[in-house]
Structures are given as structure tokens and as C-alpha cells.
mmCIF file of C-alpha atoms in Angstrom:
data_model
loop_
_atom_site.group_PDB
_atom_site.id
_atom_site.type_symbol
_atom_site.label_atom_id
_atom_site.label_comp_id
_atom_site.label_asym_id
_atom_site.label_seq_id
_atom_site.Cartn_x
_atom_site.Cartn_y
_atom_site.Cartn_z
ATOM 1 C CA ALA J 41 -8.693 70.144 94.431
ATOM 2 C CA GLU J 42 -9.641 67.301 91.818
ATOM 3 C CA VAL J 43 -12.266 65.642 93.912
ATOM 4 C CA LEU J 44 -14.035 68.809 94.470
ATOM 5 C CA LEU J 45 -13.878 70.014 91.023
ATOM 6 C CA GLY J 46 -15.919 67.009 90.084
ATOM 7 C CA LEU J 47 -18.826 67.934 92.476
ATOM 8 C CA PRO J 48 -21.658 69.781 91.862
ATOM 9 C CA LEU J 49 -21.259 72.674 94.320
ATOM 10 C CA GLU J 50 -23.397 75.709 94.878
ATOM 11 C CA ARG J 51 -20.562 77.912 96.173
ATOM 12 C CA ASP J 52 -16.902 78.221 95.050
ATOM 13 C CA VAL J 53 -14.269 76.566 97.091
ATOM 14 C CA TRP J 54 -10.783 77.929 97.592
ATOM 15 C CA LEU J 55 -7.946 75.711 98.606
ATOM 16 C CA VAL J 56 -5.585 78.480 100.295
ATOM 17 C CA HIS J 57 -1.970 77.458 101.723
ATOM 18 C CA LEU J 58 -1.330 79.862 104.307
ATOM 19 C CA THR J 59 2.422 80.365 105.789
ATOM 20 C CA GLY J 60 3.806 81.770 109.026
ATOM 21 C CA GLU J 61 1.347 80.748 111.260
ATOM 22 C CA GLU J 62 3.083 80.511 114.998
ATOM 23 C CA PHE J 63 5.168 83.008 116.954
ATOM 24 C CA PRO J 64 7.029 84.652 115.674
ATOM 25 C CA ALA J 65 5.354 84.859 112.677
ATOM 26 C CA ASP J 66 2.003 85.582 114.191
ATOM 27 C CA CYS J 67 -0.235 84.311 111.352
ATOM 28 C CA LEU J 68 0.949 86.381 108.709
ATOM 29 C CA GLY J 69 -0.549 84.706 105.812
ATOM 30 C CA ALA J 70 -4.095 84.236 107.500
ATOM 31 C CA ARG J 71 -3.771 88.138 108.589
ATOM 32 C CA ARG J 72 -3.130 89.088 105.007
ATOM 33 C CA LEU J 73 -5.576 87.077 103.607
ATOM 34 C CA ALA J 74 -8.396 88.131 106.306
ATOM 35 C CA ARG J 75 -7.143 92.101 105.697
ATOM 36 C CA ASP J 76 -7.307 91.402 101.707
ATOM 37 C CA LEU J 77 -10.851 89.871 102.455
ATOM 38 C CA ILE J 78 -11.981 92.761 104.805
ATOM 39 C CA GLU J 79 -10.752 95.638 102.375
ATOM 40 C CA GLY J 80 -12.601 94.217 99.101
ATOM 41 C CA ARG J 81 -9.413 92.779 97.234
ATOM 42 C CA PHE J 82 -11.570 89.921 96.091
ATOM 43 C CA ASP J 83 -15.220 90.044 95.177
ATOM 44 C CA VAL J 84 -16.363 87.511 97.406
ATOM 45 C CA ARG J 85 -18.785 86.585 100.214
ATOM 46 C CA VAL J 86 -16.853 83.975 102.437
ATOM 47 C CA CYS J 87 -19.561 81.671 103.957
ATOM 48 C CA GLY J 88 -17.147 79.900 106.297
ATOM 49 C CA ALA J 89 -13.641 78.164 106.544
ATOM 50 C CA TYR J 90 -11.954 75.048 107.249
ATOM 51 C CA ILE J 91 -8.739 75.239 108.676
ATOM 52 C CA LEU J 92 -6.671 72.111 108.472
ATOM 53 C CA ASP J 93 -3.340 71.901 110.857
ATOM 54 C CA MET J 94 -1.306 68.937 111.791
ATOM 55 C CA ILE J 95 -3.752 66.366 110.678
ATOM 56 C CA ALA J 96 -1.711 63.210 110.628
ATOM 57 C CA HIS J 97 -0.039 63.460 113.984
ATOM 58 C CA ASN J 98 -2.065 61.082 115.968
ATOM 59 C CA ASN J 99 -2.262 61.272 119.907
ATOM 60 C CA ASP J 100 -0.866 57.898 121.253
ATOM 61 C CA ARG J 101 -2.642 58.626 124.353
ATOM 62 C CA GLU J 102 -6.218 59.321 122.808
ATOM 63 C CA ARG J 103 -6.088 57.474 119.176
ATOM 64 C CA ASP J 104 -8.060 58.344 116.116
ATOM 65 C CA LEU J 105 -9.540 61.610 117.627
ATOM 66 C CA LEU J 106 -10.414 64.496 115.439
ATOM 67 C CA GLN J 107 -10.602 67.854 117.188
ATOM 68 C CA ALA J 108 -13.219 70.095 115.509
ATOM 69 C CA ALA J 109 -12.598 73.436 116.914
ATOM 70 C CA PRO J 110 -15.056 76.047 115.877
ATOM 71 C CA GLY J 111 -14.667 79.749 116.130
ATOM 72 C CA GLU J 112 -17.093 82.310 117.555
ATOM 73 C CA GLY J 113 -20.799 82.379 116.360
ATOM 74 C CA ALA J 114 -23.777 79.861 115.501
ATOM 75 C CA ALA J 115 -22.431 79.576 111.817
ATOM 76 C CA ALA J 116 -19.012 78.372 113.217
ATOM 77 C CA ALA J 117 -20.787 75.960 115.230
ATOM 78 C CA HIS J 118 -22.875 74.738 112.215
ATOM 79 C CA LEU J 119 -19.731 73.912 110.187
ATOM 80 C CA ALA J 120 -18.207 71.933 113.232
ATOM 81 C CA ARG J 121 -21.424 69.923 113.313
ATOM 82 C CA ILE J 122 -20.908 69.404 109.452
ATOM 83 C CA ALA J 123 -17.875 68.018 110.504
ATOM 84 C CA ARG J 124 -18.826 65.520 112.719
ATOM 85 C CA ARG J 125 -21.629 64.382 110.386
ATOM 86 C CA ALA J 126 -19.086 63.895 107.805
ATOM 87 C CA THR J 127 -16.960 61.814 110.482
ATOM 88 C CA ASP J 128 -20.221 59.714 111.305
ATOM 89 C CA ARG J 129 -20.531 59.114 107.196
ATOM 90 C CA TRP J 130 -17.046 58.014 107.331
ATOM 91 C CA ASN J 131 -17.584 55.677 110.195
ATOM 92 C CA ARG J 132 -20.554 54.015 108.754
ATOM 93 C CA SER J 133 -18.654 53.169 105.448
ATOM 94 C CA LEU J 134 -15.846 51.257 107.179
ATOM 95 C CA PRO J 135 -17.271 47.778 107.500
ATOM 96 C CA THR J 136 -17.714 47.885 103.685
ATOM 97 C CA TRP J 137 -14.267 49.399 103.143
ATOM 98 C CA ASN J 138 -12.223 47.369 105.664
ATOM 99 C CA ALA J 139 -13.677 44.045 104.380
ATOM 100 C CA VAL J 140 -10.614 43.763 102.115
ATOM 101 C CA ARG J 141 -8.236 45.443 104.230
ATOM 102 C CA ARG J 142 -5.738 43.839 106.734
ATOM 103 C CA GLY J 143 -4.503 45.393 110.196
ATOM 104 C CA ARG J 144 -2.885 48.976 110.866
ATOM 105 C CA GLY J 145 0.777 49.699 110.813
ATOM 106 C CA VAL J 146 2.724 52.253 112.561
ATOM 107 C CA ARG J 147 2.612 54.156 109.292
ATOM 108 C CA GLY J 148 0.223 52.116 107.502
ATOM 109 C CA SER J 149 -0.218 51.654 103.688
ATOM 110 C CA PRO J 150 -3.231 53.098 102.176
ATOM 111 C CA ALA J 151 -3.513 50.054 99.705
ATOM 112 C CA ILE J 152 -4.011 47.543 102.407
ATOM 113 C CA ALA J 153 -4.354 48.630 105.851
ATOM 114 C CA GLU J 154 -7.736 49.065 107.629
ATOM 115 C CA HIS J 155 -9.159 52.722 107.584
ATOM 116 C CA PRO J 156 -9.534 53.959 111.177
ATOM 117 C CA ARG J 157 -12.636 54.599 113.392
ATOM 118 C CA LEU J 158 -12.379 58.223 114.202
ATOM 119 C CA THR J 159 -14.219 60.254 116.779
ATOM 120 C CA CYS J 160 -15.073 63.988 116.052
ATOM 121 C CA ASP J 161 -14.717 65.967 119.226
ATOM 122 C CA ILE J 162 -16.250 69.361 118.889
ATOM 123 C CA ARG J 163 -14.049 71.777 121.145
ATOM 124 C CA PRO J 164 -15.544 75.303 121.317
ATOM 125 C CA GLU J 165 -13.525 78.224 121.950
ATOM 126 C CA TRP J 166 -14.301 78.065 125.331
ATOM 127 C CA ASP J 167 -13.074 74.685 125.811
ATOM 128 C CA PRO J 168 -9.881 74.587 127.475
ATOM 129 C CA ARG J 169 -8.838 71.362 125.177
ATOM 130 C CA SER J 170 -9.640 73.599 122.037
ATOM 131 C CA ALA J 171 -6.594 74.416 120.033
ATOM 132 C CA LEU J 172 -8.130 77.353 118.127
ATOM 133 C CA TYR J 173 -6.157 80.159 119.908
ATOM 134 C CA ASN J 174 -2.858 81.126 118.176
ATOM 135 C CA THR J 175 -3.915 79.422 114.958
ATOM 136 C CA ASP J 176 -4.924 80.676 111.430
ATOM 137 C CA GLY J 177 -8.493 79.680 112.622
ATOM 138 C CA GLN J 178 -8.409 82.417 115.524
ATOM 139 C CA ILE J 179 -7.560 84.946 112.925
ATOM 140 C CA PHE J 180 -10.631 84.440 110.826
ATOM 141 C CA SER J 181 -12.847 84.163 113.715
ATOM 142 C CA ASP J 182 -11.705 87.613 115.031
ATOM 143 C CA VAL J 183 -12.890 89.146 111.838
ATOM 144 C CA GLY J 184 -16.161 87.405 111.760
ATOM 145 C CA ILE J 185 -15.590 84.576 109.232
ATOM 146 C CA PRO J 186 -17.172 81.109 110.644
ATOM 147 C CA VAL J 187 -14.445 78.785 110.823
ATOM 148 C CA VAL J 188 -13.659 75.341 112.059
ATOM 149 C CA LEU J 189 -10.032 74.075 112.980
ATOM 150 C CA LEU J 190 -9.789 70.509 112.023
ATOM 151 C CA MET J 191 -6.621 69.036 113.328
ATOM 152 C CA GLU J 192 -5.158 66.306 115.671
ATOM 153 C CA ASN J 193 -5.981 65.585 119.421
ATOM 154 C CA TYR J 194 -3.332 68.230 120.089
ATOM 155 C CA ASP J 195 -0.482 67.165 122.424
ATOM 156 C CA ILE J 196 2.281 70.043 122.924
ATOM 157 C CA ASP J 197 4.127 67.427 124.974
ATOM 158 C CA ARG J 198 4.541 64.823 122.486
ATOM 159 C CA THR J 199 7.657 63.966 120.815
ATOM 160 C CA GLY J 200 8.269 65.449 117.540
ATOM 161 C CA TYR J 201 6.272 68.763 118.335
ATOM 162 C CA HIS J 202 8.232 71.176 116.216
ATOM 163 C CA ASP J 203 11.439 69.705 117.353
ATOM 164 C CA THR J 204 14.351 67.619 115.749
ATOM 165 C CA GLN J 205 11.872 64.769 116.278
ATOM 166 C CA ASP J 206 9.429 66.269 114.138
ATOM 167 C CA THR J 207 9.757 63.641 111.009
ATOM 168 C CA MET J 208 7.709 61.100 109.061
ATOM 169 C CA LYS J 209 8.133 58.435 111.957
ATOM 170 C CA ASN J 210 5.481 60.392 113.672
ATOM 171 C CA ILE J 211 3.027 60.586 110.839
ATOM 172 C CA ASP J 212 -0.126 58.087 110.776
ATOM 173 C CA LEU J 213 -1.054 58.325 107.323
ATOM 174 C CA ASP J 214 -3.942 56.055 107.672
ATOM 175 C CA TYR J 215 -5.363 58.936 110.468
ATOM 176 C CA GLY J 216 -4.171 61.444 108.110
ATOM 177 C CA ALA J 217 -5.939 60.185 105.093
ATOM 178 C CA ALA J 218 -9.321 59.880 107.259
ATOM 179 C CA VAL J 219 -8.875 63.452 108.543
ATOM 180 C CA ALA J 220 -8.629 64.709 104.806
ATOM 181 C CA ALA J 221 -11.369 62.701 103.454
ATOM 182 C CA ILE J 222 -13.714 63.915 106.505
ATOM 183 C CA ALA J 223 -12.398 67.790 105.722
ATOM 184 C CA MET J 224 -12.954 67.129 101.932
ATOM 185 C CA GLU J 225 -16.637 65.989 102.696
ATOM 186 C CA SER J 226 -17.158 68.698 105.108
ATOM 187 C CA VAL J 227 -16.203 71.642 102.510
ATOM 188 C CA ALA J 228 -18.575 69.859 99.868
ATOM 189 C CA GLU J 229 -21.369 69.786 102.411
ATOM 190 C CA ALA J 230 -20.895 73.368 103.343
ATOM 191 C CA ALA J 231 -20.611 74.068 99.934
ATOM 192 C CA CYS J 232 -23.956 73.019 98.966
#
């Protein structure tokens, strides 16, 4: 929020924490917000939404891949292209940023570890690797709000996926920080 507040944005940006996403909760938070938007509870016109989900679980089989899963329509595809451009800008900055950093640990240490080079893989809703379905992003797409789900390279079979092993030992802080920075850049560009 502090970063976005300091930027000369042309549109308002809402940072919303949604709860009750998956079964059996059935995306209760997203459904409520979508309903309130449709019914005019808020005097706003939503131009788009970026949904962040599981942004620091780095897939061991395909490291450093960011999934951008747009919902239906050209406006959602445009938001996904914005995320890819933000990823490209991130990667172009790495040589300068990493010149004073060393290596990369299991969990990393943002003060010293190298920033990772990410690949932004756009996975439209018809792509079988898209994780949009059954997420908050799908709810917004269903009501006509352009949306992109930004998340890990989803692997339901990984250790620590909603089980007792879902702990900090599975978190890649460097990857998560990169995804968060790319998301902020995407939101800022979309808001201009």
C-alpha cells in the first residue's frame, strides 16, 4: 500500500484480502465482494483485478515460473500482458540489482540473496495448466470483471499443499518477493 500511495496513479487501487476461497467455503469472500459490486453497494467502476494466491511456493520441477491466468475476455488478456511486461522489466533490472548479492538459499535472505529471474507464463482459461478455475479469480471473471490470477506454477501433488507440511520450510522468500514486486508493478501500470 505504501508503494502504491506514493505513485501518481490515474485510478483508485483497492487492496482487498478475501477469505473462504476453496471448498467447502466456495469463494465466499470473492462472491460477497462481486455481489456488492454488481448491486452497486460501492460507487465504483472496476476496470480489472489482479488476484494473488500462493505466491511463494516455488515449484521444484519448474523453478521460478510465475503463472498469469487471465479470465475471459480481451481486457483480462491485456492485464496478463501487463504482468508479462512487468516480469520482463524485473528481469532486465537483475544484472544491476544482483551485482552486490550472493547466491540463493533455500529460503533466501532478501538482504543478500540474488533476485531470481522469473518466467511469466500466460495460461488462458482454456489452458489445462491454468489454475484460474475454483479460485477467487474465476468468481470475478464469471461476473464480467477482467481478472488475472498471479500465482506459483501450481502443483497439487507437491509436499505441503494444504496439509500438515504446509509450513515456512516450503516458502521461497526470494521468489515470493519477486512475484509481489511484479504484481505491484502490474497494478501500477494498469492503474495508469
